[in-house]
Amino acid sequence: MQADIIVIGAGVAGLSAAYTLAEHAHVIVLEREAFAGYHSSGRSAALLVPSLGSEVVQTITAAGAASLHEPPIGFDRPVLNHRGALWVANKHQTQDLKNLMSSTVGMAPCSPDQAVARVPILRRDWLHSAAYEDEVYDIDVHVLIEGFRRGIQARGGRFLAGHTVQAANRQSGLWRIETPQAIVSAPIVVNAAGAWADPVGQLFGAQHIGFTPMRRTAATVEAPDGLEIEDWPFIINPAEDFYVKPDAGRLLISPADETHTPPCDAQPEELDIAIGIHEAQQALDIEVRHVQASWAGLRTFAPDREFVIGFDTLAEGYFWLAGQGGVGVQTCFGAAAYASGLILNGPSSGISAIDALRDRITPARFAPAETRIES
Ligand SMILES: Cc1cc2nc3c(=O)[nH]c(=O)nc-3n(C[C@H](O)[C@H](O)[C@H](O)COP(=O)(O)OP(=O)(O)OC[C@H]3O[C@@H](n4cnc5c(N)ncnc54)[C@H](O)[C@@H]3O)c2cc1C
């Protein structure tokens, strides 16, 4: 099989890039698992919080926001559902909340009474100050993944599940990539392998970035008796000790943990679930009779915690799309547009706001100067 571009990984990063590229090129997506979104992308808290992260993250989020709000034709349902976010602080965290408010557009102060009116189980003896951010949305990740997957096929691309990339070599300007079932070749390969980005990069002789996968845990518990929770906002404190949000009639609780973990099928640890529930119970009157479901996923960070998007400095025709950390879902349209712009039209992607931050995104920032080829 031959294509113009091979994308490795069918999480939101690989699928969104393949979908965007497939409008202009013949694309094949190779995914190890039996279905798309099995790892981090299917395990997220599924939120769009435009104020989150560095300037790079906010700019990439903004570049793709219109497509999340109004998905392209072929996405069969809306992707976003309004949620809002309530930032809550105890007396030790009030200064942190003030600092956050002063640096965040769209976050308005909210009195403790107003906060309790929104979320009646907030503990008044804990709550000292609060702020409300309106432009926060739930993301329907299933609609997103299915929309990308169908769109790739409608644009003539191929999605090959159950294809683990095991080996690669470059001959006559083509990458020849081996999976147990097939040999696939293309002049350009995009590494969107999430937590496996570095080991996959090794197969291509690409530079070592030093990604760190970090486990994050979530659990759902029953909603408090007699309360209608569906319209409650996402609840988080500035220290990010925990967060809580309504999730299909239950409450989703996360300890917002970050545990360094080798790339794997991440599983939740009971201790992390217990810590999340304990932290949430400091701020909220939640009685947990039992945990209904729990899961964990990996958020993968480059050493400086910024995205890594761009051609490699060692391996020809090899492109990185990795290091999305805790914001890979909300940034997918923006990151895909930037990546596609560089691949198809480089050296500028055509998205000037992101191009202006290129030095903070390019893989070249991790390459020793003496080993570089032109990126
Ligand atoms: C608990 C939790 C909450 C989160 N909340 C949010 C949130 O609210 N909002 C947000 O925007 N983000 C959130 N995130 C982060 C988000 O989930 C990730 O940034 C995003 O899913 C990363 O997407 P990806 O496509 O890079 O990785 P993945 O979804 O992990 O996809 C990588 C794919 O590559 C495949 N692969 C790896 N190696 C190979 C190989 N050799 N051959 C073939 N295929 C291979 C894997 O099987 C996998 O399917 C959260 C994450 C977690 C864990």
mmCIF file of N, CA and C and ligand atoms in Angstrom, residues 8-14 30-33 37-48 139 163-166 192-196 200 203 216-218 243 295-299 321 324-331, ligand 1:
data_model
loop_
_atom_site.group_PDB
_atom_site.id
_atom_site.type_symbol
_atom_site.label_atom_id
_atom_site.label_comp_id
_atom_site.label_asym_id
_atom_site.label_seq_id
_atom_site.Cartn_x
_atom_site.Cartn_y
_atom_site.Cartn_z
ATOM 1 N N ILE A 8 0.526 7.842 12.194
ATOM 2 C CA ILE A 8 0.582 6.756 13.190
ATOM 3 C C ILE A 8 -0.156 7.208 14.441
ATOM 4 N N GLY A 9 -1.232 6.480 14.776
ATOM 5 C CA GLY A 9 -2.003 6.794 15.980
ATOM 6 C C GLY A 9 -3.373 7.341 15.632
ATOM 7 N N ALA A 10 -4.404 6.702 16.163
ATOM 8 C CA ALA A 10 -5.783 7.151 15.924
ATOM 9 C C ALA A 10 -6.423 7.607 17.214
ATOM 10 N N GLY A 11 -5.729 8.505 17.924
ATOM 11 C CA GLY A 11 -6.374 9.305 18.961
ATOM 12 C C GLY A 11 -6.878 10.567 18.273
ATOM 13 N N VAL A 12 -7.317 11.534 19.072
ATOM 14 C CA VAL A 12 -7.829 12.756 18.438
ATOM 15 C C VAL A 12 -6.748 13.478 17.642
ATOM 16 N N ALA A 13 -5.476 13.366 18.073
ATOM 17 C CA ALA A 13 -4.413 14.085 17.373
ATOM 18 C C ALA A 13 -4.236 13.517 15.965
ATOM 19 N N GLY A 14 -4.006 12.203 15.869
ATOM 20 C CA GLY A 14 -3.778 11.584 14.564
ATOM 21 C C GLY A 14 -4.997 11.684 13.665
ATOM 22 N N LEU A 30 -2.520 4.408 10.660
ATOM 23 C CA LEU A 30 -2.194 3.101 11.254
ATOM 24 C C LEU A 30 -2.414 3.178 12.760
ATOM 25 N N GLU A 31 -3.262 2.317 13.285
ATOM 26 C CA GLU A 31 -3.565 2.312 14.719
ATOM 27 C C GLU A 31 -3.371 0.896 15.260
ATOM 28 N N ARG A 32 -2.652 0.812 16.361
ATOM 29 C CA ARG A 32 -2.375 -0.497 16.947
ATOM 30 C C ARG A 32 -3.624 -1.178 17.499
ATOM 31 N N GLU A 33 -4.491 -0.403 18.146
ATOM 32 C CA GLU A 33 -5.652 -1.003 18.823
ATOM 33 C C GLU A 33 -6.767 -1.323 17.824
ATOM 34 N N GLY A 37 -9.328 5.920 19.436
ATOM 35 C CA GLY A 37 -9.599 6.581 20.720
ATOM 36 C C GLY A 37 -9.500 5.672 21.919
ATOM 37 N N TYR A 38 -8.841 4.505 21.779
ATOM 38 C CA TYR A 38 -8.789 3.550 22.901
ATOM 39 C C TYR A 38 -7.987 4.102 24.081
ATOM 40 N N HIS A 39 -6.931 4.863 23.806
ATOM 41 C CA HIS A 39 -6.065 5.314 24.920
ATOM 42 C C HIS A 39 -6.525 6.695 25.421
ATOM 43 N N SER A 40 -5.620 7.654 25.548
ATOM 44 C CA SER A 40 -5.943 8.919 26.224
ATOM 45 C C SER A 40 -7.210 9.579 25.695
ATOM 46 N N SER A 41 -7.384 9.554 24.380
ATOM 47 C CA SER A 41 -8.493 10.320 23.798
ATOM 48 C C SER A 41 -9.851 9.821 24.257
ATOM 49 N N GLY A 42 -9.965 8.538 24.559
ATOM 50 C CA GLY A 42 -11.235 8.007 25.027
ATOM 51 C C GLY A 42 -11.383 8.069 26.538
ATOM 52 N N ARG A 43 -10.420 8.677 27.219
ATOM 53 C CA ARG A 43 -10.443 8.631 28.696
ATOM 54 C C ARG A 43 -10.381 10.021 29.308
ATOM 55 N N SER A 44 -10.609 11.049 28.516
ATOM 56 C CA SER A 44 -10.410 12.412 29.021
ATOM 57 C C SER A 44 -11.630 12.881 29.803
ATOM 58 N N ALA A 45 -11.493 14.047 30.415
ATOM 59 C CA ALA A 45 -12.634 14.663 31.098
ATOM 60 C C ALA A 45 -13.496 15.418 30.095
ATOM 61 N N ALA A 46 -13.017 15.492 28.845
ATOM 62 C CA ALA A 46 -13.820 15.997 27.729
ATOM 63 C C ALA A 46 -14.299 17.424 27.940
ATOM 64 N N LEU A 47 -13.371 18.304 28.270
ATOM 65 C CA LEU A 47 -13.732 19.709 28.490
ATOM 66 C C LEU A 47 -12.977 20.618 27.538
ATOM 67 N N LEU A 48 -13.627 21.705 27.167
ATOM 68 C CA LEU A 48 -12.971 22.817 26.475
ATOM 69 C C LEU A 48 -12.913 23.971 27.468
ATOM 70 N N ILE A 139 -17.110 18.421 25.755
ATOM 71 C CA ILE A 139 -16.856 18.004 24.372
ATOM 72 C C ILE A 139 -17.359 16.571 24.210
ATOM 73 N N HIS A 163 -3.131 -2.341 13.469
ATOM 74 C CA HIS A 163 -1.849 -2.292 12.748
ATOM 75 C C HIS A 163 -0.797 -1.605 13.615
ATOM 76 N N THR A 164 0.018 -2.389 14.288
ATOM 77 C CA THR A 164 1.090 -1.827 15.120
ATOM 78 C C THR A 164 2.310 -1.536 14.259
ATOM 79 N N VAL A 165 2.766 -0.306 14.287
ATOM 80 C CA VAL A 165 3.989 0.028 13.546
ATOM 81 C C VAL A 165 5.171 -0.578 14.297
ATOM 82 N N GLN A 166 5.911 -1.472 13.607
ATOM 83 C CA GLN A 166 6.989 -2.212 14.281
ATOM 84 C C GLN A 166 8.373 -1.873 13.763
ATOM 85 N N ALA A 192 1.763 10.553 15.639
ATOM 86 C CA ALA A 192 0.751 11.039 16.582
ATOM 87 C C ALA A 192 0.449 9.897 17.550
ATOM 88 N N ALA A 193 1.514 9.298 18.081
ATOM 89 C CA ALA A 193 1.374 8.072 18.877
ATOM 90 C C ALA A 193 1.227 8.339 20.372
ATOM 91 N N GLY A 194 0.879 9.572 20.748
ATOM 92 C CA GLY A 194 0.582 9.881 22.150
ATOM 93 C C GLY A 194 1.727 9.513 23.071
ATOM 94 N N ALA A 195 1.451 8.682 24.070
ATOM 95 C CA ALA A 195 2.464 8.303 25.068
ATOM 96 C C ALA A 195 3.627 7.530 24.441
ATOM 97 N N TRP A 196 3.394 6.962 23.249
ATOM 98 C CA TRP A 196 4.427 6.159 22.571
ATOM 99 C C TRP A 196 5.230 6.989 21.566
ATOM 100 N N VAL A 200 8.127 5.282 19.121
ATOM 101 C CA VAL A 200 7.829 5.234 17.684
ATOM 102 C C VAL A 200 8.881 6.056 16.931
ATOM 103 N N LEU A 203 12.020 4.205 15.984
ATOM 104 C CA LEU A 203 11.957 3.319 14.814
ATOM 105 C C LEU A 203 12.359 4.051 13.537
ATOM 106 N N ARG A 216 -3.365 10.124 34.763
ATOM 107 C CA ARG A 216 -4.411 10.892 35.446
ATOM 108 C C ARG A 216 -5.640 10.010 35.599
ATOM 109 N N THR A 217 -6.278 10.129 36.779
ATOM 110 C CA THR A 217 -7.346 9.216 37.183
ATOM 111 C C THR A 217 -8.684 9.941 37.235
ATOM 112 N N ALA A 218 -9.742 9.223 36.956
ATOM 113 C CA ALA A 218 -11.098 9.777 37.113
ATOM 114 C C ALA A 218 -12.017 8.661 37.604
ATOM 115 N N TYR A 243 -10.965 17.977 40.694
ATOM 116 C CA TYR A 243 -12.069 18.618 39.972
ATOM 117 C C TYR A 243 -13.248 17.675 39.902
ATOM 118 N N TRP A 295 -11.330 5.064 35.831
ATOM 119 C CA TRP A 295 -10.402 4.828 34.727
ATOM 120 C C TRP A 295 -9.209 5.754 34.871
ATOM 121 N N ALA A 296 -8.200 5.495 34.072
ATOM 122 C CA ALA A 296 -7.032 6.383 34.046
ATOM 123 C C ALA A 296 -6.533 6.472 32.619
ATOM 124 N N GLY A 297 -5.862 7.541 32.320
ATOM 125 C CA GLY A 297 -5.267 7.728 30.996
ATOM 126 C C GLY A 297 -3.973 8.488 31.145
ATOM 127 N N LEU A 298 -3.221 8.547 30.051
ATOM 128 C CA LEU A 298 -1.897 9.189 30.106
ATOM 129 C C LEU A 298 -1.943 10.549 29.424
ATOM 130 N N ARG A 299 -1.428 11.541 30.117
ATOM 131 C CA ARG A 299 -1.248 12.885 29.542
ATOM 132 C C ARG A 299 0.252 13.021 29.313
ATOM 133 N N LEU A 321 3.675 15.164 15.952
ATOM 134 C CA LEU A 321 2.427 15.803 16.399
ATOM 135 C C LEU A 321 2.144 15.187 17.782
ATOM 136 N N GLN A 324 0.649 16.729 23.687
ATOM 137 C CA GLN A 324 -0.552 17.549 23.925
ATOM 138 C C GLN A 324 -0.968 17.586 25.385
ATOM 139 N N GLY A 325 -0.287 16.833 26.248
ATOM 140 C CA GLY A 325 -0.545 16.904 27.686
ATOM 141 C C GLY A 325 -2.015 16.759 28.018
ATOM 142 N N GLY A 326 -2.553 17.723 28.766
ATOM 143 C CA GLY A 326 -3.939 17.633 29.227
ATOM 144 C C GLY A 326 -4.927 18.406 28.381
ATOM 145 N N VAL A 327 -4.533 18.758 27.153
ATOM 146 C CA VAL A 327 -5.429 19.601 26.336
ATOM 147 C C VAL A 327 -5.540 19.123 24.886
ATOM 148 N N GLY A 328 -5.230 17.854 24.656
ATOM 149 C CA GLY A 328 -5.197 17.362 23.278
ATOM 150 C C GLY A 328 -6.558 17.330 22.605
ATOM 151 N N VAL A 329 -7.623 17.202 23.399
ATOM 152 C CA VAL A 329 -8.954 17.145 22.782
ATOM 153 C C VAL A 329 -9.381 18.547 22.353
ATOM 154 N N GLN A 330 -9.270 19.496 23.270
ATOM 155 C CA GLN A 330 -9.763 20.841 22.944
ATOM 156 C C GLN A 330 -8.917 21.530 21.876
ATOM 157 N N THR A 331 -7.670 21.093 21.698
ATOM 158 C CA THR A 331 -6.782 21.731 20.724
ATOM 159 C C THR A 331 -6.755 21.006 19.379
HETATM 160 C C1 LIG B 1 -8.153 11.781 32.843
HETATM 161 C C2 LIG B 1 -7.815 12.688 31.700
HETATM 162 C C3 LIG B 1 -8.535 13.870 31.528
HETATM 163 C C4 LIG B 1 -8.287 14.690 30.419
HETATM 164 N N1 LIG B 1 -9.098 15.774 30.218
HETATM 165 C C5 LIG B 1 -8.956 16.516 29.105
HETATM 166 C C6 LIG B 1 -9.871 17.571 28.822
HETATM 167 O O1 LIG B 1 -10.807 17.827 29.582
HETATM 168 N N2 LIG B 1 -9.697 18.295 27.686
HETATM 169 C C7 LIG B 1 -8.669 18.018 26.793
HETATM 170 O O2 LIG B 1 -8.541 18.708 25.785
HETATM 171 N N3 LIG B 1 -7.791 17.003 27.033
HETATM 172 C C8 LIG B 1 -7.919 16.258 28.159
HETATM 173 N N4 LIG B 1 -7.052 15.234 28.411
HETATM 174 C C9 LIG B 1 -5.875 15.061 27.530
HETATM 175 C C10 LIG B 1 -6.236 14.369 26.229
HETATM 176 O O3 LIG B 1 -6.968 13.190 26.496
HETATM 177 C C11 LIG B 1 -4.942 14.051 25.476
HETATM 178 O O4 LIG B 1 -4.151 15.218 25.327
HETATM 179 C C12 LIG B 1 -5.264 13.533 24.065
HETATM 180 O O5 LIG B 1 -6.201 12.498 24.116
HETATM 181 C C13 LIG B 1 -3.996 13.046 23.375
HETATM 182 O O6 LIG B 1 -4.382 12.522 22.125
HETATM 183 P P1 LIG B 1 -3.404 11.648 21.248
HETATM 184 O O7 LIG B 1 -4.121 11.342 19.993
HETATM 185 O O8 LIG B 1 -2.079 12.334 21.189
HETATM 186 O O9 LIG B 1 -3.129 10.336 22.129
HETATM 187 P P2 LIG B 1 -3.915 8.935 22.200
HETATM 188 O O10 LIG B 1 -5.379 9.138 22.272
HETATM 189 O O11 LIG B 1 -3.287 8.165 23.306
HETATM 190 O O12 LIG B 1 -3.616 8.273 20.798
HETATM 191 C C14 LIG B 1 -2.352 7.745 20.465
HETATM 192 C C15 LIG B 1 -2.611 6.482 19.660
HETATM 193 O O13 LIG B 1 -1.387 6.012 19.102
HETATM 194 C C16 LIG B 1 -1.485 4.609 19.025
HETATM 195 N N5 LIG B 1 -0.154 4.017 18.886
HETATM 196 C C17 LIG B 1 0.878 4.099 19.752
HETATM 197 N N6 LIG B 1 1.946 3.398 19.298
HETATM 198 C C18 LIG B 1 1.575 2.868 18.091
HETATM 199 C C19 LIG B 1 2.234 2.047 17.139
HETATM 200 N N7 LIG B 1 3.503 1.615 17.301
HETATM 201 N N8 LIG B 1 1.545 1.677 16.013
HETATM 202 C C20 LIG B 1 0.261 2.112 15.804
HETATM 203 N N9 LIG B 1 -0.403 2.881 16.705
HETATM 204 C C21 LIG B 1 0.243 3.266 17.824
HETATM 205 C C22 LIG B 1 -2.137 4.241 20.369
HETATM 206 O O14 LIG B 1 -2.700 2.945 20.322
HETATM 207 C C23 LIG B 1 -3.164 5.355 20.515
HETATM 208 O O15 LIG B 1 -4.442 4.991 20.060
HETATM 209 C C24 LIG B 1 -7.254 14.376 29.499
HETATM 210 C C25 LIG B 1 -6.527 13.203 29.672
HETATM 211 C C26 LIG B 1 -6.804 12.362 30.742
HETATM 212 C C27 LIG B 1 -6.021 11.092 30.877
#
